[in-house]
Short mmCIF file of C-alpha atoms in Angstrom, two decimals:
data_model
loop_
_atom_site.label_atom_id
_atom_site.label_comp_id
_atom_site.label_asym_id
_atom_site.label_seq_id
_atom_site.Cartn_x
_atom_site.Cartn_y
_atom_site.Cartn_z
CA MET A 1 43.49 2.46 5.79
CA LYS A 2 45.77 0.95 3.21
CA ARG A 3 47.00 2.89 0.56
CA PRO A 4 45.34 1.21 -2.64
CA ALA A 5 42.45 0.89 -0.99
CA LEU A 6 42.52 5.09 -0.43
CA ILE A 7 43.75 5.61 -4.33
CA VAL A 8 41.22 3.46 -6.08
CA ALA A 9 38.32 5.77 -3.66
CA LEU A 10 38.92 8.72 -4.92
CA THR A 11 40.18 8.13 -8.18
CA LEU A 12 36.20 5.95 -8.68
CA MET A 13 34.91 9.39 -6.82
CA PHE A 14 37.38 12.47 -8.93
CA LEU A 15 36.22 10.12 -12.85
CA SER A 16 32.75 10.58 -10.83
CA LEU A 17 33.09 14.12 -10.06
CA LEU A 18 34.57 15.03 -13.53
CA ILE A 19 31.79 13.74 -15.94
CA THR A 20 29.54 14.93 -13.87
CA ALA A 21 31.36 18.10 -14.22
CA TYR A 22 31.33 17.72 -17.71
CA ARG A 23 28.22 17.73 -18.64
CA ILE A 24 26.60 20.24 -17.02
CA LEU A 25 29.16 23.09 -17.51
CA ILE A 26 29.68 22.06 -20.89
CA LEU A 27 26.02 20.34 -22.09
CA GLY A 28 24.35 23.22 -20.07
CA TYR A 29 23.23 20.17 -17.92
CA PRO A 30 20.87 21.41 -14.06
CA LEU A 31 22.17 21.45 -11.08
CA SER A 32 19.13 20.25 -10.14
CA PRO A 33 17.25 18.32 -12.68
CA ALA A 34 14.11 17.62 -10.37
CA THR A 35 13.58 21.13 -10.17
CA PRO A 36 10.65 21.40 -12.71
CA ASP A 37 11.35 23.68 -15.12
CA TYR A 38 8.98 26.06 -17.56
CA VAL A 39 7.23 25.79 -20.80
CA TRP A 40 5.38 28.08 -22.60
CA THR A 41 2.33 26.07 -24.49
CA PHE A 42 1.12 28.29 -28.28
CA ARG A 43 -1.69 28.03 -29.75
CA PHE A 44 -3.14 29.28 -33.27
CA ASP A 45 -6.52 28.88 -34.02
CA GLY A 46 -8.54 30.14 -36.33
CA THR A 47 -11.31 29.96 -39.22
CA VAL A 48 -10.95 28.91 -42.78
CA GLU A 49 -13.59 31.23 -45.27
CA GLY A 50 -13.09 29.21 -48.54
CA THR A 51 -14.37 30.10 -52.27
CA GLY A 52 -14.90 26.80 -53.55
CA SER A 53 -11.71 26.73 -55.23
CA GLU A 54 -7.97 25.46 -53.85
CA THR A 55 -7.36 27.08 -50.76
CA LEU A 56 -4.05 27.17 -48.87
CA LEU A 57 -1.86 28.94 -45.21
CA LEU A 58 1.14 29.13 -44.39
CA LEU A 59 1.82 29.15 -41.03
CA SER A 60 5.51 29.86 -39.29
CA LEU A 61 5.77 26.92 -37.01
CA PRO A 62 8.16 27.01 -33.74
CA SER A 63 11.72 25.83 -34.50
CA GLN A 64 14.87 24.40 -33.18
CA ASP A 65 16.40 26.49 -35.77
CA HIS A 66 14.88 29.81 -33.69
CA GLY A 67 16.31 28.48 -30.40
CA GLN A 68 13.60 26.14 -29.64
CA ILE A 69 13.07 22.34 -28.75
CA VAL A 70 8.76 21.65 -29.39
CA LEU A 71 8.52 18.53 -26.44
CA GLU A 72 4.73 17.70 -28.14
CA GLU A 73 2.41 19.04 -30.91
CA SER A 74 -0.84 18.57 -31.81
CA ILE A 75 -2.16 19.69 -35.20
CA GLY A 76 -6.05 20.07 -35.95
CA SER A 77 -7.12 19.95 -39.85
CA GLY A 78 -10.67 19.31 -40.01
CA SER A 79 -10.49 18.43 -43.74
CA MET A 80 -7.82 20.20 -44.78
CA ASN A 81 -4.59 18.55 -45.29
CA PHE A 82 -2.23 19.66 -43.36
CA ASN A 83 1.31 20.07 -44.77
CA LEU A 84 5.36 20.22 -43.35
CA LEU A 85 7.45 22.41 -45.38
CA ARG A 86 10.80 24.18 -44.40
CA GLU A 87 11.77 27.88 -46.29
CA TYR A 88 15.55 28.37 -44.76
CA ASP A 89 15.35 28.37 -40.70
CA ASN A 90 11.66 28.22 -40.88
CA ARG A 91 9.47 25.90 -40.20
CA ILE A 92 5.93 25.94 -42.10
CA GLY A 93 2.76 24.25 -41.41
CA VAL A 94 0.24 24.47 -44.38
CA TRP A 95 -2.93 23.48 -44.28
CA SER A 96 -4.85 22.95 -48.12
CA GLY A 97 -7.51 22.00 -49.98
CA LYS A 98 -11.19 22.23 -52.16
CA THR A 99 -13.22 24.17 -49.19
CA GLY A 100 -17.42 24.27 -50.58
CA GLU A 101 -19.39 27.71 -48.50
CA GLY A 102 -19.14 26.40 -45.27
CA ASP A 103 -16.18 26.90 -42.76
CA GLU A 104 -13.24 24.60 -41.56
CA TYR A 105 -11.32 24.86 -38.30
CA VAL A 106 -7.97 24.87 -38.04
CA SER A 107 -5.42 24.72 -35.43
CA TYR A 108 -2.25 24.07 -33.77
CA LYS A 109 -0.69 23.69 -30.21
CA ALA A 110 2.43 22.85 -29.24
CA SER A 111 4.99 23.56 -26.06
CA ILE A 112 8.10 25.18 -26.14
CA LEU A 113 11.29 25.19 -24.28
CA MET A 114 13.36 28.18 -24.67
CA GLN A 115 16.61 27.37 -25.38
CA HIS A 116 18.38 27.27 -22.48
CA LYS A 117 22.40 27.12 -21.83
CA GLY A 118 23.21 24.09 -23.48
CA ALA A 119 19.66 22.99 -25.23
CA VAL A 120 20.28 23.49 -28.40
CA ALA A 121 23.72 24.29 -30.14
CA LEU A 122 24.73 27.68 -30.14
CA ALA A 123 25.32 29.42 -33.57
CA GLU A 124 27.59 29.80 -34.98
CA HIS A 125 28.63 33.18 -36.13
CA PRO A 126 26.25 34.44 -38.84
CA GLY A 127 27.90 36.15 -41.77
CA ALA A 128 27.03 39.60 -42.59
CA GLN A 129 25.56 39.50 -45.80
CA TYR A 130 23.10 42.82 -48.12
CA PRO A 131 19.09 41.30 -47.96
CA TYR A 132 17.72 40.33 -51.64
CA GLY A 133 16.34 43.53 -53.68
CA THR A 134 19.24 45.30 -52.78
CA LYS A 135 20.91 47.38 -56.26
CA THR A 136 24.17 46.94 -56.91
CA GLU A 137 25.48 50.50 -57.15
CA ASP A 138 23.85 51.43 -54.61
CA ILE A 139 26.87 48.74 -51.85
CA PRO A 140 29.45 51.58 -52.71
CA VAL A 141 28.09 54.46 -51.53
CA ILE A 142 26.62 52.84 -47.94
CA GLU A 143 30.04 51.17 -47.71
CA GLY A 144 31.86 54.85 -48.12
CA VAL A 145 29.72 56.56 -45.75
CA THR A 146 29.80 53.29 -43.13
CA GLN A 147 33.05 52.78 -43.70
CA GLY A 148 34.39 55.04 -40.92
CA TRP A 149 32.35 52.58 -38.13
CA ARG A 150 33.51 49.13 -38.63
CA PRO A 151 36.78 49.73 -36.16
CA LEU A 152 34.41 50.91 -32.98
CA SER A 153 32.62 47.70 -31.22
CA ILE A 154 29.81 45.75 -32.38
CA PRO A 155 27.48 48.62 -29.62
CA ALA A 156 28.78 51.12 -30.58
CA ARG A 157 27.91 50.72 -34.29
CA VAL A 158 24.71 49.56 -33.68
CA GLN A 159 24.13 51.63 -31.78
CA VAL A 160 25.52 55.03 -34.17
CA ILE A 161 23.44 53.02 -37.26
CA LEU A 162 20.49 53.46 -34.76
CA GLY A 163 20.73 57.39 -34.35
CA ILE A 164 21.73 57.82 -38.02
CA MET A 165 18.07 55.09 -39.03
CA ARG A 166 16.06 57.86 -36.62
CA GLY A 167 18.02 61.01 -38.57
CA ILE A 168 16.26 59.49 -41.74
CA ASP A 169 13.29 59.19 -39.97
CA ARG A 170 13.23 62.72 -38.73
CA ASP A 171 14.37 63.78 -42.24
CA ALA A 172 17.54 65.70 -40.05
CA GLY A 173 18.73 66.97 -43.57
CA LYS A 174 21.81 68.60 -41.08
CA GLU A 175 24.01 65.67 -40.77
CA GLU A 176 26.33 65.21 -44.04
CA ASP A 177 26.59 61.41 -43.34
CA ILE A 178 22.72 60.72 -43.22
CA ALA A 179 22.94 63.86 -46.51
CA ARG A 180 24.90 61.30 -48.34
CA LEU A 181 22.91 58.19 -47.55
CA ARG A 182 19.67 59.57 -47.75
CA PRO A 183 18.41 59.28 -51.41
CA VAL A 184 20.47 55.75 -51.51
CA ILE A 185 18.73 54.04 -48.64
CA GLU A 186 15.06 55.73 -48.42
CA LYS A 187 13.81 53.65 -51.15
CA TYR A 188 13.78 50.66 -48.81
CA ASP A 189 11.24 49.40 -46.36
CA ARG A 190 12.01 50.85 -43.01
CA THR A 191 13.51 47.48 -41.87
CA THR A 192 15.68 46.98 -45.00
CA ARG A 193 16.97 50.34 -44.54
CA LEU A 194 18.27 48.88 -40.62
CA ILE A 195 19.27 45.24 -42.06
CA ILE A 196 21.18 47.19 -44.91
CA LEU A 197 23.21 49.43 -43.01
CA LEU A 198 23.84 46.50 -40.33
CA SER A 199 25.43 44.70 -42.80
CA SER A 200 27.34 47.73 -44.14
CA VAL A 201 29.55 47.62 -40.97
CA ASN A 202 30.01 43.94 -40.75
CA ILE A 203 26.96 43.05 -38.12
CA PRO A 204 24.60 40.43 -39.32
CA SER A 205 20.99 40.87 -38.58
CA ARG A 206 17.74 40.02 -39.66
CA ALA A 207 14.35 40.17 -40.23
CA VAL A 208 11.64 38.42 -37.25
CA GLU A 209 8.01 37.65 -37.18
CA GLY A 210 6.54 36.72 -33.87
CA LEU A 211 4.75 37.42 -30.75
CA MET A 212 6.67 39.08 -27.35
CA LEU A 213 7.04 36.62 -25.14
CA LYS A 214 4.44 37.01 -22.05
CA GLU A 215 0.73 35.25 -21.35
CA GLY A 216 -2.45 36.92 -23.60
CA VAL A 217 -4.11 36.52 -26.99
CA THR A 218 -3.86 38.28 -29.66
CA ASP A 219 -4.87 38.13 -33.05
CA ARG A 220 -1.62 39.07 -34.72
CA THR A 221 2.32 38.93 -34.86
CA SER A 222 4.55 41.86 -34.12
CA SER A 223 7.92 42.09 -36.30
CA TRP A 224 12.34 43.78 -34.64
CA VAL A 225 15.60 43.07 -36.10
CA ASP A 226 16.93 41.85 -35.07
CA ALA A 227 21.57 41.98 -34.81
CA TRP A 228 23.81 39.50 -33.78
CA THR A 229 26.29 41.40 -30.76
CA GLY A 230 29.03 38.40 -30.44
CA GLN A 231 27.25 35.83 -28.05
CA ARG A 232 23.44 36.78 -29.08
CA TRP A 233 21.08 37.97 -30.84
CA ASP A 234 20.31 41.61 -29.65
CA HIS A 235 16.61 42.80 -30.76
CA ILE A 236 15.32 45.78 -31.78
CA ASP A 237 12.40 48.17 -31.66
CA MET A 238 11.41 48.78 -34.53
CA ALA A 239 9.03 51.53 -33.54
CA ASN A 240 11.67 53.45 -31.27
CA LEU A 241 14.77 52.13 -33.66
CA GLN A 242 16.03 51.27 -30.28
CA LEU A 243 17.58 47.83 -28.64
CA TYR A 244 15.11 45.95 -26.28
CA PRO A 245 16.10 45.54 -22.01
CA GLN A 246 17.85 42.39 -22.54
CA LYS A 247 15.03 40.99 -20.52
CA THR A 248 12.29 40.88 -22.62
CA GLY A 249 11.22 37.80 -24.63
CA PHE A 250 10.69 36.77 -27.65
CA PHE A 251 9.12 34.00 -29.62
CA PRO A 252 9.70 34.04 -33.24
CA LEU A 253 7.95 32.13 -35.31
CA SER A 254 9.84 33.26 -38.58
CA VAL A 255 13.07 34.86 -39.41
CA GLY A 256 14.30 36.13 -43.19
CA GLY A 257 11.56 39.05 -44.39
CA MET A 258 8.92 35.89 -44.88
CA SER A 259 5.09 36.60 -43.62
CA ALA A 260 4.85 34.81 -40.28
CA MET A 261 0.97 33.57 -41.44
CA ARG A 262 0.48 33.67 -45.17
CA MET A 263 -2.96 32.63 -47.06
CA SER A 264 -4.24 32.23 -50.91
CA GLY A 265 -7.30 31.08 -51.88
CA GLY A 266 -9.93 32.08 -49.43
CA GLN A 267 -10.41 34.06 -46.33
CA LEU A 268 -9.08 33.48 -42.29
CA SER A 269 -11.33 34.96 -39.88
CA SER A 270 -10.94 34.66 -35.89
CA GLY A 271 -7.75 33.59 -36.03
CA ARG A 272 -6.04 34.16 -33.04
CA PHE A 273 -1.85 33.67 -30.81
CA GLU A 274 -2.21 32.58 -27.53
CA LEU A 275 0.55 31.94 -25.39
CA THR A 276 0.59 30.73 -21.92
CA ARG A 277 3.59 30.00 -19.52
CA ASP A 278 3.05 25.92 -18.02
CA ILE A 279 4.89 23.94 -15.68
CA MET A 280 6.51 20.63 -16.98
CA SER A 281 8.84 17.98 -15.58
CA ARG A 282 11.94 17.92 -16.55
CA TRP A 283 12.47 14.55 -16.13
CA HIS A 284 10.05 15.28 -20.30
CA ILE A 285 11.68 18.00 -21.09
CA PHE A 286 15.26 16.03 -20.44
CA PHE A 287 13.62 13.06 -22.70
CA GLU A 288 13.37 15.32 -25.95
CA ARG A 289 16.24 17.41 -24.99
CA ILE A 290 19.09 14.48 -25.04
CA ASN A 291 16.62 12.51 -28.32
CA ARG A 292 18.15 15.52 -30.29
CA SER A 293 21.44 15.54 -28.69
CA ARG A 294 24.93 14.57 -31.36
CA LYS A 295 26.74 14.91 -27.94
CA ILE A 296 28.47 11.46 -27.19
CA LEU A 297 27.39 11.77 -23.47
CA ASP A 298 24.03 12.50 -24.73
CA ARG A 299 24.02 9.47 -27.23
CA TRP A 300 24.75 6.62 -24.92
CA SER A 301 22.08 8.43 -21.99
CA LEU A 302 19.76 6.23 -19.97
CA PHE A 303 16.97 8.62 -21.70
CA ARG A 304 17.60 6.72 -25.12
CA ILE A 305 16.45 2.64 -23.59
CA PRO A 306 12.70 3.01 -25.09
CA PRO A 307 10.82 4.71 -22.24
CA GLU A 308 8.67 1.58 -20.84
CA TYR A 309 11.99 0.55 -19.40
CA GLN A 310 13.58 3.86 -17.93
CA GLN A 311 10.78 3.16 -15.06
CA THR A 312 12.92 -0.05 -13.92
CA PHE A 313 16.44 1.82 -14.26
CA ARG A 314 15.74 4.87 -12.21
CA LEU A 315 14.57 2.14 -9.56
CA LEU A 316 18.02 0.18 -10.28
CA LEU A 317 20.00 2.78 -9.99
CA LEU A 318 19.40 3.66 -6.95
CA VAL A 319 19.69 0.32 -4.79
CA PRO A 320 23.93 0.31 -4.53
CA LEU A 321 22.67 3.65 -2.87
CA GLY A 322 20.96 1.73 -0.29
CA ALA A 323 23.52 -1.23 -0.59
CA LEU A 324 26.05 1.70 0.78
CA LEU A 325 23.37 2.58 3.49
CA ILE A 326 23.39 -1.38 5.13
CA ALA A 327 26.93 -1.00 4.76
CA PHE A 328 27.14 2.34 6.98
CA LEU A 329 24.53 1.21 9.04
CA ARG A 330 26.30 -1.97 10.49
CA ASN A 331 29.65 -1.37 10.51
CA MET A 332 29.63 2.00 11.31
CA ILE A 333 26.65 2.71 13.10
CA GLY A 334 25.70 -0.81 14.62
CA PHE A 335 22.40 -2.04 13.13
CA GLN A 336 22.00 -5.88 13.83
CA THR A 337 19.23 -7.43 11.05
CA PHE A 338 19.06 -10.67 9.38
CA GLY A 339 21.44 -10.77 6.31
CA ILE A 340 23.24 -8.03 3.87
CA PHE A 341 20.21 -7.49 0.73
CA MET A 342 17.37 -8.45 3.26
CA PRO A 343 15.61 -5.38 4.14
CA LEU A 344 17.08 -3.74 0.81
CA LEU A 345 14.96 -6.07 -0.88
CA MET A 346 11.85 -5.31 1.84
CA ALA A 347 11.98 -1.84 0.75
CA LEU A 348 11.85 -2.77 -3.18
CA ALA A 349 8.40 -5.07 -2.71
CA PHE A 350 6.91 -2.05 -0.21
CA ARG A 351 6.78 -0.10 -3.16
CA ASN A 352 3.49 -1.64 -4.03
CA THR A 353 2.90 -2.68 -0.65
CA GLY A 354 2.68 -0.42 1.12
CA LEU A 355 4.80 0.52 3.71
CA PHE A 356 2.05 0.57 6.63
CA TYR A 357 0.79 -3.04 5.00
CA GLY A 358 4.45 -3.92 3.96
CA LEU A 359 6.07 -4.12 8.01
CA ALA A 360 2.91 -5.89 8.90
CA MET A 361 2.68 -8.55 6.73
CA PHE A 362 6.49 -8.72 7.52
CA ALA A 363 6.22 -9.35 10.92
CA GLY A 364 2.86 -11.72 10.76
CA ILE A 365 4.77 -13.39 7.94
CA ILE A 366 7.58 -13.69 10.36
CA VAL A 367 5.89 -15.43 13.70
CA ILE A 368 3.17 -17.76 11.64
CA GLY A 369 6.20 -18.64 10.52
CA TYR A 370 8.63 -18.85 13.75
CA GLY A 371 5.82 -21.06 15.08
CA ALA A 372 6.09 -23.36 12.33
CA ARG A 373 9.83 -23.76 12.39
CA ARG A 374 9.19 -24.42 16.47
CA TYR A 375 7.32 -27.35 15.26
CA LEU A 376 9.01 -28.26 12.24
CA ASN A 377 11.67 -28.54 15.10
CA THR A 378 10.61 -31.58 16.36
CA LEU A 379 9.65 -33.52 13.90
CA ARG A 380 13.31 -33.99 13.39
CA LEU A 381 13.24 -33.31 9.17
CA LEU A 382 16.99 -32.63 7.49
CA LEU A 383 17.73 -28.12 6.27
CA ILE A 384 16.70 -28.53 2.51
CA PRO A 385 13.34 -30.49 3.46
CA ARG A 386 12.64 -28.38 6.03
CA MET A 387 13.79 -25.41 4.43
CA SER A 388 11.89 -26.22 1.40
CA VAL A 389 8.22 -26.69 3.43
CA LEU A 390 8.84 -22.62 5.08
CA VAL A 391 9.01 -21.46 1.77
CA THR A 392 5.41 -23.63 1.17
CA LEU A 393 4.02 -21.85 4.00
CA VAL A 394 4.96 -18.19 3.01
CA ILE A 395 3.36 -18.65 -0.04
CA PHE A 396 0.91 -20.43 0.96
CA CYS A 397 0.04 -16.85 3.98
CA PHE A 398 0.67 -15.14 0.05
CA VAL A 399 -2.28 -16.50 -1.10
CA ILE A 400 -4.50 -16.36 2.27
CA LEU A 401 -3.49 -12.17 2.35
CA ALA A 402 -4.21 -11.98 -1.68
CA LEU A 403 -7.18 -13.36 -1.33
CA ILE A 404 -8.13 -11.47 1.23
CA GLY A 405 -7.36 -8.73 0.26
CA ASN A 406 -9.36 -8.70 -2.90
CA LYS A 407 -11.90 -9.08 -0.68
CA ALA A 408 -12.04 -6.71 1.07
CA GLY A 409 -10.80 -4.23 -1.57
CA ILE A 410 -7.77 -3.99 -0.42
CA ARG A 411 -4.75 -3.81 -3.07
CA GLN A 412 -2.12 -3.71 -0.85
CA LEU A 413 -2.70 -6.94 0.33
CA MET A 414 -2.91 -8.97 -3.41
CA ALA A 415 0.97 -6.87 -4.38
CA VAL A 416 2.13 -9.31 -1.74
CA GLY A 417 3.41 -11.29 -3.50
CA LEU A 418 6.42 -9.57 -4.32
CA LEU A 419 8.04 -9.32 -1.20
CA PRO A 420 10.87 -11.81 -1.56
CA PHE A 421 9.50 -14.96 0.12
CA VAL A 422 13.44 -17.03 -0.63
CA ILE A 423 14.63 -14.37 1.65
CA LEU A 424 11.53 -14.15 4.45
CA THR A 425 11.85 -18.30 4.10
CA MET A 426 15.66 -17.54 4.89
CA THR A 427 14.88 -14.91 7.48
CA ILE A 428 12.36 -17.59 9.58
CA GLU A 429 15.31 -19.32 9.86
CA ARG A 430 17.74 -17.17 10.67
CA PHE A 431 14.79 -15.22 13.56
CA PHE A 432 14.32 -19.18 15.16
CA VAL A 433 18.30 -20.11 15.08
CA VAL A 434 19.02 -16.16 17.59
CA VAL A 435 16.39 -16.59 19.73
CA GLU A 436 17.66 -20.57 20.22
CA GLU A 437 20.72 -19.28 20.66
CA HIS A 438 20.92 -15.28 21.54
CA GLY A 439 16.92 -15.46 23.04
CA ALA A 440 14.59 -13.68 22.25
CA LYS A 441 15.34 -10.13 23.67
CA THR A 442 18.30 -10.49 20.48
CA ALA A 443 15.94 -11.76 18.12
CA LEU A 444 13.38 -9.49 18.67
CA GLN A 445 16.15 -6.27 17.75
CA THR A 446 17.56 -7.70 14.91
CA ALA A 447 14.29 -7.74 13.20
CA LEU A 448 12.79 -4.55 14.63
CA GLY A 449 17.01 -2.93 13.51
CA SER A 450 16.05 -5.25 9.52
CA ALA A 451 12.39 -2.85 9.73
CA ILE A 452 13.98 0.13 10.26
CA VAL A 453 16.72 -0.59 7.37
CA SER A 454 13.88 -1.04 5.67
CA VAL A 455 12.04 1.35 6.21
CA ILE A 456 14.80 3.61 5.64
CA ALA A 457 16.22 2.60 2.34
CA PHE A 458 12.42 2.48 0.49
CA LEU A 459 12.43 6.49 2.39
CA ILE A 460 15.60 6.37 -0.68
CA LEU A 461 13.62 4.49 -3.01
CA GLN A 462 11.25 6.13 -3.30
CA TRP A 463 12.49 9.54 -3.46
CA GLU A 464 12.12 11.40 -7.04
CA ILE A 465 14.51 13.98 -6.77
CA LEU A 466 17.16 11.42 -5.97
CA GLN A 467 16.10 9.15 -8.98
CA ILE A 468 16.32 11.29 -11.66
CA THR A 469 19.44 12.47 -10.50
CA PHE A 470 21.00 9.33 -10.80
CA PHE A 471 19.13 8.56 -14.13
CA VAL A 472 20.59 12.00 -15.47
CA TYR A 473 23.99 11.49 -14.59
CA PRO A 474 24.82 7.80 -13.63
CA GLU A 475 28.43 7.93 -13.38
CA LEU A 476 27.05 9.40 -10.05
CA LEU A 477 27.26 5.05 -9.21
CA LEU A 478 31.49 5.18 -9.41
CA PHE A 479 31.42 7.96 -6.24
CA VAL A 480 28.70 5.99 -4.98
CA MET A 481 30.78 2.51 -5.25
CA GLY A 482 34.47 4.90 -3.54
CA LEU A 483 32.15 5.46 0.13
CA GLN A 484 31.48 1.65 0.56
CA ILE A 485 35.16 1.25 -0.66
CA LEU A 486 35.39 3.77 2.15
CA VAL A 487 33.34 2.23 4.65
CA GLY A 488 34.26 -1.48 3.65
CA ARG A 489 38.11 -0.27 4.80
CA TYR A 490 36.55 1.06 8.22
CA THR A 491 37.71 -1.03 11.23
CA GLY A 492 37.13 1.29 14.09
CA TYR A 493 34.22 1.12 16.80
CA ARG A 494 30.74 1.54 16.09
CA ILE A 495 28.33 4.18 17.60
CA SER A 496 26.45 0.99 19.19
CA GLU A 497 29.95 0.02 20.74
CA LEU A 498 30.66 3.34 22.30
CA PHE A 499 27.02 2.98 23.99
CA ARG A 500 27.01 -0.33 24.77
CA PHE A 501 30.79 -0.79 26.45
CA ARG A 502 30.90 2.85 28.07
CA SER A 503 30.33 1.67 31.39
CA PHE A 504 34.40 0.34 30.66
CA GLY A 505 35.09 4.20 30.11
CA SER A 506 34.02 5.28 34.06
CA HIS A 507 36.35 2.56 35.85
CA GLU A 508 39.09 4.14 35.29
#
């Protein structure tokens, strides 16, 4: 192989792998984008009992700021109005309106993808701030006690603060540090107390209200405290003042100490939260994720084009792979086909007609066309008029098959119009020529080779894993192009020729 072709091929393949690696390692794309992913379905249902006055229900909803991606959501509000508000990092659903003596049923449902690497922007290091309401004169006293713990590692600082909190709760007055802190810190509620102490040793923290991430139904939310440990939020169990195990999942609704659900001017009865885990195609997940991304490769992703055109490109991107297959089978294996791209176009048509009906119609039209071509040969027509007659015959066959399909209720026969009639016409002509020049056996072998290659190409085009992979990573076309160049420079023996001429080797 000459060096320029090899350099071009390897450059294209390297560039393709480089872009793909960037998507996977930097942007967080998965290695297997066709694998189904798990999403959580969050549902809230409740009945508002009105008093005849203005009623207001505020519910914290899933938010991307909490490490979640809302894929789709639906709201039920009855006769009440619904609006979305923002409170700091919280996304608030507001149901409002005057309610009569009857009850109003309200609901919210959403499919949620919990944060994966790269799914949302990693949180920047938040600053450690004392919570609202912390008295200014208390801060020097608290920091005077805790300043000696600041040089410790973050995990060590967290454990020291949790130990201090447990000592205060147990009234362990013998400890000097606890004794100095107690008069200052006991005036605050338990959650605020912990956040103040964590802030005093420069550990950002926040109060969170939400649900434990597990399937089930509950009528109340859970509360915990998040502590930033440098790379992630670790969760603190306020009942035991211990860190939850890392594998424990959480579904935050409200952060910053705000209640996840508030009600005024009425009463909420039979309110409940439900979480279920479902499987969803990553195709939908990628569509939602990339539409929210600001990365340059995501902004130029095929997911940005209108959904009605995406299916076409899913198929179109595999055509070069089919062309590579044909080049490999012809140049390296030794398959004989009618034309270069006829099998590929037939494979595209088989997606609508089905493999069985498509092959049957292909064979039937070739046989009928061959008979007509032999008759036209006796008329001694010129090339262009003869080809036009064959085109007309092929389309007439399409019409007959469509009518039969309509009467018999076979939709595949009605899809025959998607077969490439020009290619079929050329195939009839090629079939006749091969029969005349090389015999019926060679013509049938070539027709069989065309059918086999069409079937293989059809199976590749139907492979959804490849469709999604090339759609997510279109730069893989550069890799395919590099392989095509390598195949194009191959000048060795074809595998079929090794079998065909094996008798020569036996005489040496």
